[in-house]
Amino acid sequence: MKDFRSKVAFITGGASGAGLGQAKVFSEAGCKVVIADIRQDHLDQAMDYFKAKKADVHAIKLDITDRKAYAVAADEVEKVYGTPPQLLFNTAGVNAFGPVEASTFEDFDWVMGVNLGGVINGMVTFVPRMIKAGKGGHITTVASWGGFMGFANTAPYACAKAAVVNLMESYYLGLKPYGIGVSCLCPIGINSNIHESPLTRPEKLKNTGYNVSQKTMEYEKKAFYESGIDPVDLAKILKKGIEAEQLYIFQFDNPEKMLRDNYERIINYATPEGMKKMEELEKKRREEMAKRQNAGPMGGADEAGWGKAKKGIDWVKR
C-alpha cells in the first residue's frame, strides 16, 4: 500500500507510545484514524492534540482482551466511517519483568492475554470484515526483537511476541488472495509509557511472582525506555515498510546481520559443541548486563529491586 489518503486506520494502544506515533504519522498521511486505548486519560490527551490539528480522529475506550467490547468497537468504526478499517494496527502491549521461575499463572494470563490474545482478538474481529468489504488493506502487528529469543527475566512477554511473529507470517500467507498485506514490526526499544503497564493490570490477575513497585517502574523507564526510539520516528519506519510490502520491519540498519547472528545462536543450541560455546557467551552476556544495569540511573537494578522475585518466594536464587 502506497496511498493512505482517506483510508480508515484502527490503532490499538493508539493514545500513547508507539500507537500514538502511528496515529500522528498516518493521520498526516491522510488517514481517518480511530485510536483505541484502555486509558481514558491518554485518550483525552491524544484527542486534545488531534483536535488542535483539526485531524479526522475518533477515540474509543477499549480493553483488547474483551472480545464482546472489541466487536462493539468494530461496529462503532463502521457506524462512524461507513466501512471497516483498511488499516489495522495491533499495537497495544504490556510487559512485566521478573525471574521466569517465579512466574504465576496470572503473570502469563495477563501478559499473554494482552500481547497475544489482544492481537488474536483484533485479527478475528476485523479480518472477516475487511475481506467482506473488498477494499484490500494492510495489517500491522507490533511484536518485538525479543520475540526471536528467550529471556530469563521477561518470559511471558518474549513468549507472546514469538507467537505473534509466527502468527503474522501465517496471516501474511493467508491474506494475499484478498489483497490484504501483513507486516510485523519488531522494535528493540521505544520511548513509551509501557513501564506503567502494572497500572492497567486487572484486579483478578494481580497475583504476581515479581517485585513490582513505583520504584521498579521508575527504574525501568529511566534504564530502558527513555533512550528508546521516538514513536513518530518508528511510525515513519513502519510506513516505509508498509509501502515496500515487507512482512518483517526492523528499526535498525543491519537486520540481516542481527538475524543471521540470532539464528547462529539456534544452530549452536543444536549441537554439544555449540552448547558449550553458548554457555560461555551467555556467562559474558549476564556479566555485561549486570554491570550496565547496576551502573545505570536510579541507583541500579539491584537497588530498585527491578527484575526480582517478590518477597516470600523462597525457591528463587537470584
CSV table of C-alpha atoms in Angstrom, one decimal:
chain,number,residue,atom,x,y,z
A,1,MET,CA,0.0,0.0,0.0
A,2,LYS,CA,1.3,3.4,-1.0
A,3,ASP,CA,-1.7,5.7,-1.0
A,4,PHE,CA,-3.1,6.3,2.5
A,5,ARG,CA,-5.4,9.1,1.7
A,6,SER,CA,-9.0,8.6,3.1
A,7,LYS,CA,-8.1,5.1,4.3
A,8,VAL,CA,-9.6,4.2,7.7
A,9,ALA,CA,-7.0,3.2,10.3
A,10,PHE,CA,-7.8,1.4,13.6
A,11,ILE,CA,-4.9,1.6,16.1
A,12,THR,CA,-4.9,-0.2,19.5
A,13,GLY,CA,-2.9,1.5,22.1
A,14,GLY,CA,-3.3,4.5,19.9
A,15,ALA,CA,-3.4,7.1,22.6
A,16,SER,CA,0.2,6.9,23.7
A,17,GLY,CA,3.6,5.5,22.8
A,18,ALA,CA,4.0,3.6,19.6
A,19,GLY,CA,0.3,3.7,18.9
A,20,LEU,CA,0.1,7.5,19.2
A,21,GLY,CA,3.2,7.8,16.9
A,22,GLN,CA,1.3,5.7,14.3
A,23,ALA,CA,-1.8,7.8,14.7
A,24,LYS,CA,0.2,11.0,14.1
A,25,VAL,CA,2.1,9.7,11.1
A,26,PHE,CA,-0.8,8.1,9.3
A,27,SER,CA,-3.2,10.9,10.1
A,28,GLU,CA,-0.7,13.3,8.4
A,29,ALA,CA,-0.6,10.8,5.5
A,30,GLY,CA,-4.4,11.4,5.0
A,31,CYS,CA,-5.9,8.6,7.0
A,32,LYS,CA,-9.1,8.8,9.0
A,33,VAL,CA,-7.8,7.4,12.3
A,34,VAL,CA,-9.5,5.5,15.2
A,35,ILE,CA,-7.5,5.4,18.3
A,36,ALA,CA,-8.5,2.6,20.8
A,37,ASP,CA,-6.9,2.6,24.2
A,38,ILE,CA,-7.7,1.2,27.7
A,39,ARG,CA,-6.7,4.5,29.4
A,40,GLN,CA,-9.2,7.3,29.2
A,41,ASP,CA,-6.7,9.9,30.4
A,42,HIS,CA,-4.4,9.1,27.5
A,43,LEU,CA,-7.4,9.2,25.1
A,44,ASP,CA,-8.3,12.6,26.3
A,45,GLN,CA,-4.7,13.9,25.9
A,46,ALA,CA,-4.4,12.5,22.5
A,47,MET,CA,-7.7,13.9,21.3
A,48,ASP,CA,-6.7,17.4,22.5
A,49,TYR,CA,-3.7,17.1,20.2
A,50,PHE,CA,-5.7,15.9,17.2
A,51,LYS,CA,-8.4,18.5,17.7
A,52,ALA,CA,-5.8,21.2,17.6
A,53,LYS,CA,-4.5,19.7,14.4
A,54,LYS,CA,-8.1,19.5,13.0
A,55,ALA,CA,-7.4,15.9,12.2
A,56,ASP,CA,-10.1,13.3,11.5
A,57,VAL,CA,-9.6,11.1,14.5
A,58,HIS,CA,-12.1,9.2,16.6
A,59,ALA,CA,-11.4,7.8,20.1
A,60,ILE,CA,-12.8,4.5,21.6
A,61,LYS,CA,-12.0,3.3,25.1
A,62,LEU,CA,-11.3,-0.4,24.7
A,63,ASP,CA,-9.8,-3.4,26.6
A,64,ILE,CA,-8.5,-5.5,23.8
A,65,THR,CA,-8.8,-8.7,25.9
A,66,ASP,CA,-12.6,-8.2,25.9
A,67,ARG,CA,-14.0,-9.8,22.8
A,68,LYS,CA,-17.5,-8.5,23.1
A,69,ALA,CA,-16.2,-5.0,23.6
A,70,TYR,CA,-14.0,-5.4,20.5
A,71,ALA,CA,-17.0,-6.3,18.4
A,72,VAL,CA,-18.8,-3.3,19.7
A,73,ALA,CA,-15.8,-1.1,18.8
A,74,ALA,CA,-15.7,-2.6,15.3
A,75,ASP,CA,-19.4,-1.8,14.9
A,76,GLU,CA,-18.7,1.8,16.0
A,77,VAL,CA,-15.9,2.2,13.4
A,78,GLU,CA,-18.4,1.2,10.7
A,79,LYS,CA,-21.1,3.5,12.1
A,80,VAL,CA,-18.7,6.5,12.2
A,81,TYR,CA,-16.9,5.9,8.9
A,82,GLY,CA,-19.2,3.7,6.9
A,83,THR,CA,-16.6,0.9,6.4
A,84,PRO,CA,-14.4,-1.4,8.3
A,85,PRO,CA,-10.8,-0.2,8.5
A,86,GLN,CA,-8.4,-0.7,5.6
A,87,LEU,CA,-5.5,-0.4,8.0
A,88,LEU,CA,-5.4,-2.3,11.2
A,89,PHE,CA,-2.6,-1.7,13.7
A,90,ASN,CA,-2.3,-4.2,16.6
A,91,THR,CA,-0.1,-2.1,18.8
A,92,ALA,CA,-1.2,-2.2,22.4
A,93,GLY,CA,1.0,-4.2,24.7
A,94,VAL,CA,2.2,-4.7,28.3
A,95,ASN,CA,5.4,-6.0,29.9
A,96,ALA,CA,6.5,-7.5,33.2
A,97,PHE,CA,10.0,-8.3,34.5
A,98,GLY,CA,10.9,-11.0,36.9
A,99,PRO,CA,12.6,-14.4,37.1
A,100,VAL,CA,10.8,-16.9,34.9
A,101,GLU,CA,10.8,-19.5,37.7
A,102,ALA,CA,8.8,-17.0,39.9
A,103,SER,CA,6.1,-16.5,37.3
A,104,THR,CA,2.5,-17.2,38.3
A,105,PHE,CA,-0.4,-18.3,36.2
A,106,GLU,CA,-1.7,-14.7,36.4
A,107,ASP,CA,1.6,-13.3,35.1
A,108,PHE,CA,1.2,-15.4,32.0
A,109,ASP,CA,-2.5,-14.9,31.7
A,110,TRP,CA,-2.2,-11.1,31.8
A,111,VAL,CA,0.9,-10.5,29.6
A,112,MET,CA,0.0,-13.2,27.0
A,113,GLY,CA,-3.7,-12.2,27.2
A,114,VAL,CA,-2.9,-8.7,26.1
A,115,ASN,CA,0.2,-9.2,23.8
A,116,LEU,CA,-1.1,-12.4,22.1
A,117,GLY,CA,-4.8,-12.7,22.9
A,118,GLY,CA,-5.4,-9.0,22.1
A,119,VAL,CA,-3.8,-9.5,18.7
A,120,ILE,CA,-5.8,-12.6,18.0
A,121,ASN,CA,-9.0,-10.7,19.0
A,122,GLY,CA,-8.1,-7.9,16.6
A,123,MET,CA,-7.5,-10.3,13.8
A,124,VAL,CA,-10.6,-12.5,14.3
A,125,THR,CA,-12.7,-9.4,14.8
A,126,PHE,CA,-11.6,-7.4,11.8
A,127,VAL,CA,-10.2,-9.7,9.1
A,128,PRO,CA,-13.6,-11.1,8.1
A,129,ARG,CA,-15.0,-7.6,7.9
A,130,MET,CA,-12.0,-6.4,5.8
A,131,ILE,CA,-12.4,-9.3,3.4
A,132,LYS,CA,-16.1,-8.8,3.0
A,133,ALA,CA,-15.7,-5.1,2.4
A,134,GLY,CA,-13.5,-6.0,-0.6
A,135,LYS,CA,-11.3,-2.9,-0.3
A,136,GLY,CA,-8.0,-4.7,0.4
A,137,GLY,CA,-5.8,-3.1,3.1
A,138,HIS,CA,-2.9,-3.7,5.3
A,139,ILE,CA,-2.5,-5.1,8.8
A,140,THR,CA,0.5,-4.4,11.1
A,141,THR,CA,1.2,-6.0,14.5
A,142,VAL,CA,3.9,-4.8,16.8
A,143,ALA,CA,5.9,-7.7,18.0
A,144,SER,CA,9.5,-7.2,19.3
A,145,TRP,CA,13.1,-8.2,18.7
A,146,GLY,CA,12.5,-10.0,21.9
A,147,GLY,CA,10.2,-12.4,20.1
A,148,PHE,CA,13.2,-14.0,18.4
A,149,MET,CA,14.8,-15.4,21.5
A,150,GLY,CA,14.1,-16.4,25.1
A,151,PHE,CA,14.8,-14.3,28.2
A,152,ALA,CA,15.0,-15.4,31.8
A,153,ASN,CA,13.5,-12.2,33.2
A,154,THR,CA,10.7,-11.5,30.8
A,155,ALA,CA,9.5,-14.9,29.7
A,156,PRO,CA,5.7,-14.2,29.2
A,157,TYR,CA,6.5,-11.2,27.1
A,158,ALA,CA,9.0,-12.9,24.9
A,159,CYS,CA,6.7,-16.0,24.6
A,160,ALA,CA,3.8,-13.8,23.4
A,161,LYS,CA,5.9,-11.9,21.0
A,162,ALA,CA,7.4,-15.1,19.5
A,163,ALA,CA,3.9,-16.3,18.9
A,164,VAL,CA,2.9,-13.0,17.3
A,165,VAL,CA,5.8,-13.2,14.9
A,166,ASN,CA,4.7,-16.7,13.8
A,167,LEU,CA,1.1,-15.7,13.6
A,168,MET,CA,1.7,-12.7,11.4
A,169,GLU,CA,3.6,-14.9,8.9
A,170,SER,CA,0.6,-17.2,8.8
A,171,TYR,CA,-1.8,-14.3,8.1
A,172,TYR,CA,0.7,-12.8,5.6
A,173,LEU,CA,0.4,-16.0,3.5
A,174,GLY,CA,-3.3,-16.5,4.1
A,175,LEU,CA,-4.5,-13.0,3.2
A,176,LYS,CA,-2.6,-12.5,-0.1
A,177,PRO,CA,-5.6,-13.6,-2.2
A,178,TYR,CA,-7.7,-10.9,-0.7
A,179,GLY,CA,-5.3,-8.0,-1.4
A,180,ILE,CA,-4.6,-7.5,2.3
A,181,GLY,CA,-0.9,-7.1,3.2
A,182,VAL,CA,0.6,-8.0,6.6
A,183,SER,CA,3.6,-6.6,8.4
A,184,CYS,CA,5.2,-7.5,11.7
A,185,LEU,CA,7.1,-4.6,13.3
A,186,CYS,CA,9.9,-5.8,15.6
A,187,PRO,CA,11.4,-2.9,17.6
A,188,ILE,CA,14.1,-3.1,20.2
A,189,GLY,CA,13.1,-0.3,22.5
A,190,ILE,CA,10.5,2.5,22.2
A,191,ASN,CA,10.3,5.7,24.3
A,192,SER,CA,6.9,4.9,25.6
A,193,ASN,CA,5.0,4.5,28.9
A,194,ILE,CA,5.0,0.7,28.8
A,195,HIS,CA,6.7,0.8,32.2
A,196,GLU,CA,3.3,1.8,33.6
A,197,SER,CA,1.8,-1.5,32.5
A,198,PRO,CA,1.0,-2.6,36.0
A,199,LEU,CA,-1.4,0.3,36.4
A,200,THR,CA,-3.9,-1.3,33.9
A,201,ARG,CA,-3.4,-4.9,35.2
A,202,PRO,CA,-6.9,-6.3,36.1
A,203,GLU,CA,-7.6,-7.0,39.7
A,204,LYS,CA,-8.4,-10.7,39.0
A,205,LEU,CA,-4.8,-11.1,37.6
A,206,LYS,CA,-2.9,-9.1,40.2
A,207,ASN,CA,-1.2,-12.1,41.7
A,208,THR,CA,2.4,-11.9,40.5
A,209,GLY,CA,5.6,-13.6,41.3
A,210,TYR,CA,7.6,-10.4,40.5
A,211,ASN,CA,8.7,-7.5,42.6
A,212,VAL,CA,6.7,-4.5,41.3
A,213,SER,CA,6.6,-1.1,42.8
A,214,GLN,CA,6.7,2.6,41.9
A,215,LYS,CA,10.5,2.4,42.2
A,216,THR,CA,10.8,-0.5,39.8
A,217,MET,CA,8.6,1.3,37.3
A,218,GLU,CA,10.7,4.4,37.6
A,219,TYR,CA,13.9,2.5,37.1
A,220,GLU,CA,12.5,0.7,34.1
A,221,LYS,CA,11.6,3.9,32.5
A,222,LYS,CA,15.0,5.5,33.0
A,223,ALA,CA,17.1,2.4,32.3
A,224,PHE,CA,15.3,1.1,29.2
A,225,TYR,CA,12.5,3.2,27.7
A,226,GLU,CA,13.6,6.8,27.8
A,227,SER,CA,16.6,6.0,25.5
A,228,GLY,CA,14.3,4.1,23.0
A,229,ILE,CA,13.3,5.3,19.6
A,230,ASP,CA,10.8,8.1,19.3
A,231,PRO,CA,7.4,6.7,18.5
A,232,VAL,CA,6.9,9.1,15.5
A,233,ASP,CA,10.3,8.0,14.1
A,234,LEU,CA,9.3,4.4,14.5
A,235,ALA,CA,6.0,5.0,12.7
A,236,LYS,CA,7.8,6.6,9.8
A,237,ILE,CA,10.0,3.4,9.5
A,238,LEU,CA,6.8,1.4,9.7
A,239,LYS,CA,5.1,3.5,6.9
A,240,LYS,CA,8.1,2.8,4.6
A,241,GLY,CA,7.9,-0.9,5.4
A,242,ILE,CA,4.2,-1.0,4.5
A,243,GLU,CA,4.8,0.9,1.3
A,244,ALA,CA,7.5,-1.7,0.4
A,245,GLU,CA,5.1,-4.5,1.4
A,246,GLN,CA,7.6,-6.0,3.9
A,247,LEU,CA,6.5,-8.8,6.2
A,248,TYR,CA,9.2,-8.0,8.9
A,249,ILE,CA,10.1,-4.5,9.7
A,250,PHE,CA,13.0,-3.6,11.9
A,251,GLN,CA,14.2,-0.2,13.3
A,252,PHE,CA,17.9,-0.8,12.8
A,253,ASP,CA,20.0,-0.6,9.7
A,254,ASN,CA,21.5,-4.1,9.7
A,255,PRO,CA,18.7,-6.5,10.2
A,256,GLU,CA,20.3,-9.2,8.0
A,257,LYS,CA,23.4,-9.4,10.3
A,258,MET,CA,21.4,-9.4,13.5
A,259,LEU,CA,19.1,-12.1,12.2
A,260,ARG,CA,21.9,-14.2,11.0
A,261,ASP,CA,23.6,-13.9,14.4
A,262,ASN,CA,20.4,-14.8,16.1
A,263,TYR,CA,19.9,-18.0,14.0
A,264,GLU,CA,23.5,-18.9,14.5
A,265,ARG,CA,22.5,-19.0,18.2
A,266,ILE,CA,19.8,-21.5,17.4
A,267,ILE,CA,22.2,-23.7,15.4
A,268,ASN,CA,24.7,-23.6,18.4
A,269,TYR,CA,22.0,-24.8,20.7
A,270,ALA,CA,21.5,-27.9,18.5
A,271,THR,CA,25.0,-29.4,19.0
A,272,PRO,CA,27.1,-30.3,22.0
A,273,GLU,CA,29.9,-28.1,20.8
A,274,GLY,CA,27.6,-25.2,20.2
A,275,MET,CA,26.1,-25.6,23.7
A,276,LYS,CA,29.5,-25.1,25.2
A,277,LYS,CA,30.0,-22.0,23.1
A,278,MET,CA,26.6,-20.6,24.1
A,279,GLU,CA,27.3,-21.2,27.8
A,280,GLU,CA,30.5,-19.1,27.6
A,281,LEU,CA,28.7,-16.4,25.6
A,282,GLU,CA,25.7,-16.4,28.0
A,283,LYS,CA,28.0,-16.0,31.0
A,284,LYS,CA,29.7,-13.0,29.4
A,285,ARG,CA,26.3,-11.5,28.5
A,286,ARG,CA,25.0,-11.8,32.0
A,287,GLU,CA,28.1,-10.2,33.4
A,288,GLU,CA,27.9,-7.3,31.0
A,289,MET,CA,24.1,-6.9,31.6
A,290,ALA,CA,24.6,-6.8,35.4
A,291,LYS,CA,27.3,-4.1,35.1
A,292,ARG,CA,25.2,-2.0,32.8
A,293,GLN,CA,22.0,-2.3,34.9
A,294,ASN,CA,23.7,-1.6,38.2
A,295,ALA,CA,25.8,1.3,36.9
A,296,GLY,CA,22.8,3.0,35.4
A,297,PRO,CA,20.3,5.6,36.5
A,298,MET,CA,18.1,5.3,39.7
A,299,GLY,CA,21.0,3.7,41.6
A,300,GLY,CA,20.9,0.4,39.6
A,301,ALA,CA,18.6,-2.6,39.2
A,302,ASP,CA,19.5,-4.2,42.5
A,303,GLU,CA,18.8,-1.0,44.5
A,304,ALA,CA,15.5,-0.6,42.7
A,305,GLY,CA,14.6,-4.3,43.2
A,306,TRP,CA,13.8,-4.4,39.5
A,307,GLY,CA,13.5,-7.8,37.8
A,308,LYS,CA,13.5,-9.6,41.2
A,309,ALA,CA,11.0,-12.1,42.7
A,310,LYS,CA,8.6,-10.7,45.2
A,311,LYS,CA,9.2,-11.3,48.9
A,312,GLY,CA,8.0,-14.7,50.1
A,313,ILE,CA,9.1,-16.7,47.0
A,314,ASP,CA,11.9,-18.7,48.6
A,315,TRP,CA,12.9,-21.0,45.7
A,316,VAL,CA,14.4,-18.3,43.5
A,317,LYS,CA,18.2,-18.0,43.8
A,318,ARG,CA,18.5,-14.5,42.2
